[in-house]
Every structure is written in structure tokens, then in C-alpha cells.
PDB file of C-alpha atoms in Angstrom:
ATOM      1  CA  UNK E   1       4.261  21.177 -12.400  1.00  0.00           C
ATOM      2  CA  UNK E   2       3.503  21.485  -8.634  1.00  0.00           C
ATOM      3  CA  UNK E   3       4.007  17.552  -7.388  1.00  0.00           C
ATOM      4  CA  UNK E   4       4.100  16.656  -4.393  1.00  0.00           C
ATOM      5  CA  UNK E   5       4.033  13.690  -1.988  1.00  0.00           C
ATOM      6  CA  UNK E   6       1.912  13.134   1.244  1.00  0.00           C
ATOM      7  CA  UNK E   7       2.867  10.968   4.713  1.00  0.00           C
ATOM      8  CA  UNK E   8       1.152   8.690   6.133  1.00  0.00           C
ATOM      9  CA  UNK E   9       1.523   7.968  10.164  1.00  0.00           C
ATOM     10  CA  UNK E  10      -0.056   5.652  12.814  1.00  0.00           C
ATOM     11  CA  UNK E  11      -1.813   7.530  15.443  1.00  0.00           C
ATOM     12  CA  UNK E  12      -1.020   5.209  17.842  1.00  0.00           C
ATOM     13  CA  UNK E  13      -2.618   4.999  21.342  1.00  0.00           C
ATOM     14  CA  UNK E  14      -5.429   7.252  19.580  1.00  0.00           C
ATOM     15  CA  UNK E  15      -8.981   6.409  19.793  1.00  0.00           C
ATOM     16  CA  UNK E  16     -10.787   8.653  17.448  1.00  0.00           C
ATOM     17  CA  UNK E  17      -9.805  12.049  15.498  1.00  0.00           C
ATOM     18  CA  UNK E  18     -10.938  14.047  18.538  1.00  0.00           C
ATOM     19  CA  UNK E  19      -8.470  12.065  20.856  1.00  0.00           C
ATOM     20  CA  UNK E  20      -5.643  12.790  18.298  1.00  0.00           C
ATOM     21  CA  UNK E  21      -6.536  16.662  18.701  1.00  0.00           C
ATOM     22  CA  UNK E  22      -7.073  16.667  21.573  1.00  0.00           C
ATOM     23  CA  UNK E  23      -3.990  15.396  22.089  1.00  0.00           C
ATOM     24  CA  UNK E  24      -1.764  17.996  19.965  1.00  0.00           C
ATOM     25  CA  UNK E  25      -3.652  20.960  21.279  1.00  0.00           C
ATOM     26  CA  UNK E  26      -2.243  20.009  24.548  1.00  0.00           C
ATOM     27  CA  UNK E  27       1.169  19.391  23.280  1.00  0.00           C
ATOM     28  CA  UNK E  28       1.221  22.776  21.064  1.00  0.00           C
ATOM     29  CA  UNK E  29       0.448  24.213  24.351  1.00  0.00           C
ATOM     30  CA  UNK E  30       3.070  23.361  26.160  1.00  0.00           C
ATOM     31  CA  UNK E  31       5.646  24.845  23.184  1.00  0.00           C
ATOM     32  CA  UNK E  32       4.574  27.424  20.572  1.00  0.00           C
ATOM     33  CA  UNK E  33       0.636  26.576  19.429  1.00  0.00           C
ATOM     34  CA  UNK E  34       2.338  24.579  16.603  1.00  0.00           C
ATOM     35  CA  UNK E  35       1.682  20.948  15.975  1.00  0.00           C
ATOM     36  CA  UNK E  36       4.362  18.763  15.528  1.00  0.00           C
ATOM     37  CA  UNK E  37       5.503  15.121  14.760  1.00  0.00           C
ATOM     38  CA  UNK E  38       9.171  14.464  16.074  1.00  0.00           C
ATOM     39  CA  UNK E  39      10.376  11.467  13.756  1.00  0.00           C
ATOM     40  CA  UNK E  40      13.958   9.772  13.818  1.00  0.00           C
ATOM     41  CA  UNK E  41      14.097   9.562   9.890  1.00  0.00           C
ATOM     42  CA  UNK E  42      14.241  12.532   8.117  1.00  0.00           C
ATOM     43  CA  UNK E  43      12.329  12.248   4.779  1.00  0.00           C
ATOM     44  CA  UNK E  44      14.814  12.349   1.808  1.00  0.00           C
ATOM     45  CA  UNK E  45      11.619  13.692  -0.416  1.00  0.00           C
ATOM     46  CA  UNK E  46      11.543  16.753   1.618  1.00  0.00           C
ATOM     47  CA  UNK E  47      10.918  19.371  -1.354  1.00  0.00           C
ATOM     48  CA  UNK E  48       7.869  17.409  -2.918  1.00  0.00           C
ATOM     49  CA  UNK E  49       6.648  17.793   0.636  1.00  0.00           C
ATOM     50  CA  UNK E  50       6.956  20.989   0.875  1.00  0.00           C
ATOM     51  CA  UNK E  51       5.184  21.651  -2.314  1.00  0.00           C
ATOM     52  CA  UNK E  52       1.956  21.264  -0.599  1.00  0.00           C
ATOM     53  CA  UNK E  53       1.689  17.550   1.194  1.00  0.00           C
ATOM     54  CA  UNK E  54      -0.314  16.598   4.098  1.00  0.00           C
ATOM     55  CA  UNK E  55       0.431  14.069   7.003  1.00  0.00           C
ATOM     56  CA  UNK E  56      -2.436  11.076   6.667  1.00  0.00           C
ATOM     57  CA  UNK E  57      -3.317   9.821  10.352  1.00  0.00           C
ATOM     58  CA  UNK E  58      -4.401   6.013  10.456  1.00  0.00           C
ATOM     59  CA  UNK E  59      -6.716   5.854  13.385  1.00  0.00           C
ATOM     60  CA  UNK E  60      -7.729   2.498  14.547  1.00  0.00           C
ATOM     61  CA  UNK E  61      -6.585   0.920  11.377  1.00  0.00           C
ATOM     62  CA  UNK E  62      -8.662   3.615   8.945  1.00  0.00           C
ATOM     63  CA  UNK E  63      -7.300   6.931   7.328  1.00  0.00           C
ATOM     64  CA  UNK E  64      -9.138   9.123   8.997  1.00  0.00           C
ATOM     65  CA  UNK E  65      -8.170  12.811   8.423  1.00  0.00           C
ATOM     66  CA  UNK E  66      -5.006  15.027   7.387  1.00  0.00           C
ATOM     67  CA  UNK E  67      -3.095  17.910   8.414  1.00  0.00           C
ATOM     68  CA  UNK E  68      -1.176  19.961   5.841  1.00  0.00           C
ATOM     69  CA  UNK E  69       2.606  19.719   6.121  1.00  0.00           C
ATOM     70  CA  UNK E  70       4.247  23.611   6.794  1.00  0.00           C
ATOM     71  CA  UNK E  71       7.698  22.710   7.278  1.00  0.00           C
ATOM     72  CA  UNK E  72      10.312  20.036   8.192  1.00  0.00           C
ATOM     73  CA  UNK E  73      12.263  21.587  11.790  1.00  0.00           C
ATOM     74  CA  UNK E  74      15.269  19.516  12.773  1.00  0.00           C
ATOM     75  CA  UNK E  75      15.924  18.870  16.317  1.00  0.00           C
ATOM     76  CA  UNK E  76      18.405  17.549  18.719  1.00  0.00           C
ATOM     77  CA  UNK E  77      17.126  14.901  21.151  1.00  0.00           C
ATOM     78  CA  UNK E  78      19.273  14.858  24.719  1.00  0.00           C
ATOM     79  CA  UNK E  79      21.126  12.256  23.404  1.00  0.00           C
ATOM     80  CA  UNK E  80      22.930  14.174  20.612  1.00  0.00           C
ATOM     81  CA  UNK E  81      21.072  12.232  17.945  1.00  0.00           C
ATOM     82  CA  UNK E  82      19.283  14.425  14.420  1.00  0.00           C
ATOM     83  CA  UNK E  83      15.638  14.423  14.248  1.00  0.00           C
ATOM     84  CA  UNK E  84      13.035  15.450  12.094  1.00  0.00           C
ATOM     85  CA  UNK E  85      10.125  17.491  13.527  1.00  0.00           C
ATOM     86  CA  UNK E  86       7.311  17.741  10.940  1.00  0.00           C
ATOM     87  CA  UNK E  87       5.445  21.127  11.736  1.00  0.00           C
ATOM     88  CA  UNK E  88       1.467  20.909  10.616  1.00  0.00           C
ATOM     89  CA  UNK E  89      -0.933  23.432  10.370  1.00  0.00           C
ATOM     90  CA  UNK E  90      -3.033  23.199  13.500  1.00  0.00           C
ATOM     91  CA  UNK E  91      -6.351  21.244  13.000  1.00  0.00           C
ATOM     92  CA  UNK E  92      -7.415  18.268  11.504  1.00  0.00           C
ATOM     93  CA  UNK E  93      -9.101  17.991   8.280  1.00  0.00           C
ATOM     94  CA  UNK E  94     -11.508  14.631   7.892  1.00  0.00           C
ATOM     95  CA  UNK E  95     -11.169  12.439   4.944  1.00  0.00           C
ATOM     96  CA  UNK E  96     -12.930   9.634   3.780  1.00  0.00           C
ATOM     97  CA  UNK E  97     -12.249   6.260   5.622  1.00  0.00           C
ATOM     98  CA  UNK E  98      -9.453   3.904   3.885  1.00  0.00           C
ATOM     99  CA  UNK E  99      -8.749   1.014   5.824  1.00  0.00           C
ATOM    100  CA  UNK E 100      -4.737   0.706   5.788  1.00  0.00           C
ATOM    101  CA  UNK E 101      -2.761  -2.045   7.498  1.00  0.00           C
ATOM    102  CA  UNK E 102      -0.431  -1.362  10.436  1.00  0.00           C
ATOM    103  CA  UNK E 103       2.838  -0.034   9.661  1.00  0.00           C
ATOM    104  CA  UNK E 104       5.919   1.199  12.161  1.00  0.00           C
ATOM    105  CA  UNK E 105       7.106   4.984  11.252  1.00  0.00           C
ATOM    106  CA  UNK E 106       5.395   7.006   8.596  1.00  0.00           C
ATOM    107  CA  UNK E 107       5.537   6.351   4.945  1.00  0.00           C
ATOM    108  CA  UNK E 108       5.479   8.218   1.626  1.00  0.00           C
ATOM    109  CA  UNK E 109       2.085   8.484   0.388  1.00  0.00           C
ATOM    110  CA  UNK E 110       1.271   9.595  -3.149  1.00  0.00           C
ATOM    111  CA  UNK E 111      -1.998  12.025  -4.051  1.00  0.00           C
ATOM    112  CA  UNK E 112      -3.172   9.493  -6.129  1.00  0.00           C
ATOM    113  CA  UNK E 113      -3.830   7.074  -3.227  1.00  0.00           C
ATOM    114  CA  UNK E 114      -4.972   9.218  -0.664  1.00  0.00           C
ATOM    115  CA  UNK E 115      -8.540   9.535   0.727  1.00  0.00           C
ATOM    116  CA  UNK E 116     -10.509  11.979  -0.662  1.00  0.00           C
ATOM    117  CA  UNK E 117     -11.557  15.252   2.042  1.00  0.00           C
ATOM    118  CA  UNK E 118     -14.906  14.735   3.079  1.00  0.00           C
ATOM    119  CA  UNK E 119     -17.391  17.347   1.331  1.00  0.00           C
ATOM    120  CA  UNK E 120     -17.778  20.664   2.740  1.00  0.00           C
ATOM    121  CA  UNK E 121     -20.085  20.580   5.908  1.00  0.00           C
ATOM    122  CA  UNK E 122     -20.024  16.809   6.615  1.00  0.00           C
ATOM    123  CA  UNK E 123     -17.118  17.521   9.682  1.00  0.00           C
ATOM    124  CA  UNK E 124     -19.966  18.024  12.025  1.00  0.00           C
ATOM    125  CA  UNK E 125     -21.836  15.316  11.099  1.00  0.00           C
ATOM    126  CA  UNK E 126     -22.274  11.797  12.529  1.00  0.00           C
ATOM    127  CA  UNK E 127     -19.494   9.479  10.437  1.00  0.00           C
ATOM    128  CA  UNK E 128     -19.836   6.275   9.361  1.00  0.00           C
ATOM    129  CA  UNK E 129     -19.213   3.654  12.275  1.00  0.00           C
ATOM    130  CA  UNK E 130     -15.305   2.708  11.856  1.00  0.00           C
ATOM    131  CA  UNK E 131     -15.883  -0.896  11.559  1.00  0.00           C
ATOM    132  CA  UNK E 132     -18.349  -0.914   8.649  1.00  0.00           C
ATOM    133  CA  UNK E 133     -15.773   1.974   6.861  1.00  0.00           C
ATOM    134  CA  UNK E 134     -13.348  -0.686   6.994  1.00  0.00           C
ATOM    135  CA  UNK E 135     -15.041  -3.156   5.843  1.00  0.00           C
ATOM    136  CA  UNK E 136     -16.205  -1.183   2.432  1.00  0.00           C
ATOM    137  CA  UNK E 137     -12.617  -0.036   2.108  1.00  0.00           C
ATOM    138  CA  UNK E 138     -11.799  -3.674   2.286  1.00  0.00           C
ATOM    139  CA  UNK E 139     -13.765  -4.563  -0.111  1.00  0.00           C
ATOM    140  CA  UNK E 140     -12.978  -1.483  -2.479  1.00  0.00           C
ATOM    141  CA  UNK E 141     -15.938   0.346  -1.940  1.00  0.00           C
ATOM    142  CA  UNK E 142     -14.757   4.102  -0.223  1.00  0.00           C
TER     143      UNK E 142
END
């Protein structure tokens, strides 16, 4: 049996899923073209993970898209201290909305409760306005 477990992360400071991108392609640039999430805690689930997770960004207070998880890289800040960087294959792959509350950090997230992808050929198409996605995922409608 091939479980695994998914993150979920706060995109903070990001406006939409072309801001986030936009945003790691510069980053990846300035390193080597991979993207990366440097975290303090490093995730004690690590091999479910790796067994084929994704890291769920919340932007604006929605689930908005994912990024399959490659690895888990540690790293040594300047001040001596362990952290995790999570390595993700580059690109962003849209999901369905699903409002989610704020939250500091990332947290597990199982396959069960995340956001479906959006169908093949809807990435270029005009999504549903943020606010009223919320507001059906409030409501329980996705």
C-alpha cells in the first residue's frame, strides 16, 4: 500500500497563484532552478511524504493549487540552527478552491481532505472569483 500524506502551507504575502510563481521562479533562479520551502520543523512523517505527497498553498484564505513534494534537504541557517528545506517539482498545479482558515507553519494534510486537481485544460481558463469559491467551500459546496 502506497500511503502517503500531503502539507499544507500559507502563501503568505501572495496575491494569486501567479504571484506565488512568480515568486519561486525568481528564487530558483538565484540557486539551482529548484523550488524550495525552508521550514524550521522538520516533518517527523517524512517517508509517507516521500511516497508521493504534494505541498497545498492557501492563497488568500483558499487552497488554491499544489506542487508535488521531491525531497526533504536539510540546511544550516547562519545561526547554526537545523532546517528543513522541502524541494518541489517546479510549477504549480491548480486545484479546486477549499476555503481553509489561517494557520502559522505548514500542517499535515491527508489525501482524503485535499482539493481535487482541476480537470485537464481548465489551468488556462478564467477561475471562479476567490470570494464566491470561499463562500461555496464554506458552505460545503466545492
Amino acid at each position: 500500500m502506497n500511503t502517503h500524506i500531503n502539507l499544507i502551507k500559507l502563501s503568505v504575502g501572495t496575491e494569486s497563484v501567479e504571484g506565488l510563481e512568480d515568486w519561486q521562479q525568481m528564487r530558483a533562479a538565484a540557486s539551482d532552478g529548484l523550488h524550495r520551502h525552508v521550514t524550521r520543523m522538520w516533518p517527523k512523517r517524512e517517508e509517507e511524504i516521500l511516497k508521493g505527497g504534494s505541498i497545498y498553498w492557501v492563497i488568500k484564505g483558499v487552497i488554491q493549487a499544489r506542487q508535488p513534494i521531491l525531497r526533504l534537504d536539510e540546511v544550516i541557517g547562519d545561526d547554526g540552527i537545523r532546517r528543513c528545506a522541502i524541494v518541489m517539482k517546479p510549477g504549480l498545479i491548480l486545484t479546486q478552491h477549499a476555503l481553509k482558515r489561517p494557520f502559522q507553519g505548514w500542517r499535515y494534510l491527508k489525501p482524503e481532505d485535499a482539493p481535487a486537481d482541476l480537470p485537464e485544460g481548465k489551468s488556462h481558463e478564467e477561475p471562479m472569483p476567490a470570494e464566491l469559491s470561499a463562500a461555496l467551500a464554506e458552505i460545503g459546496v466545492r
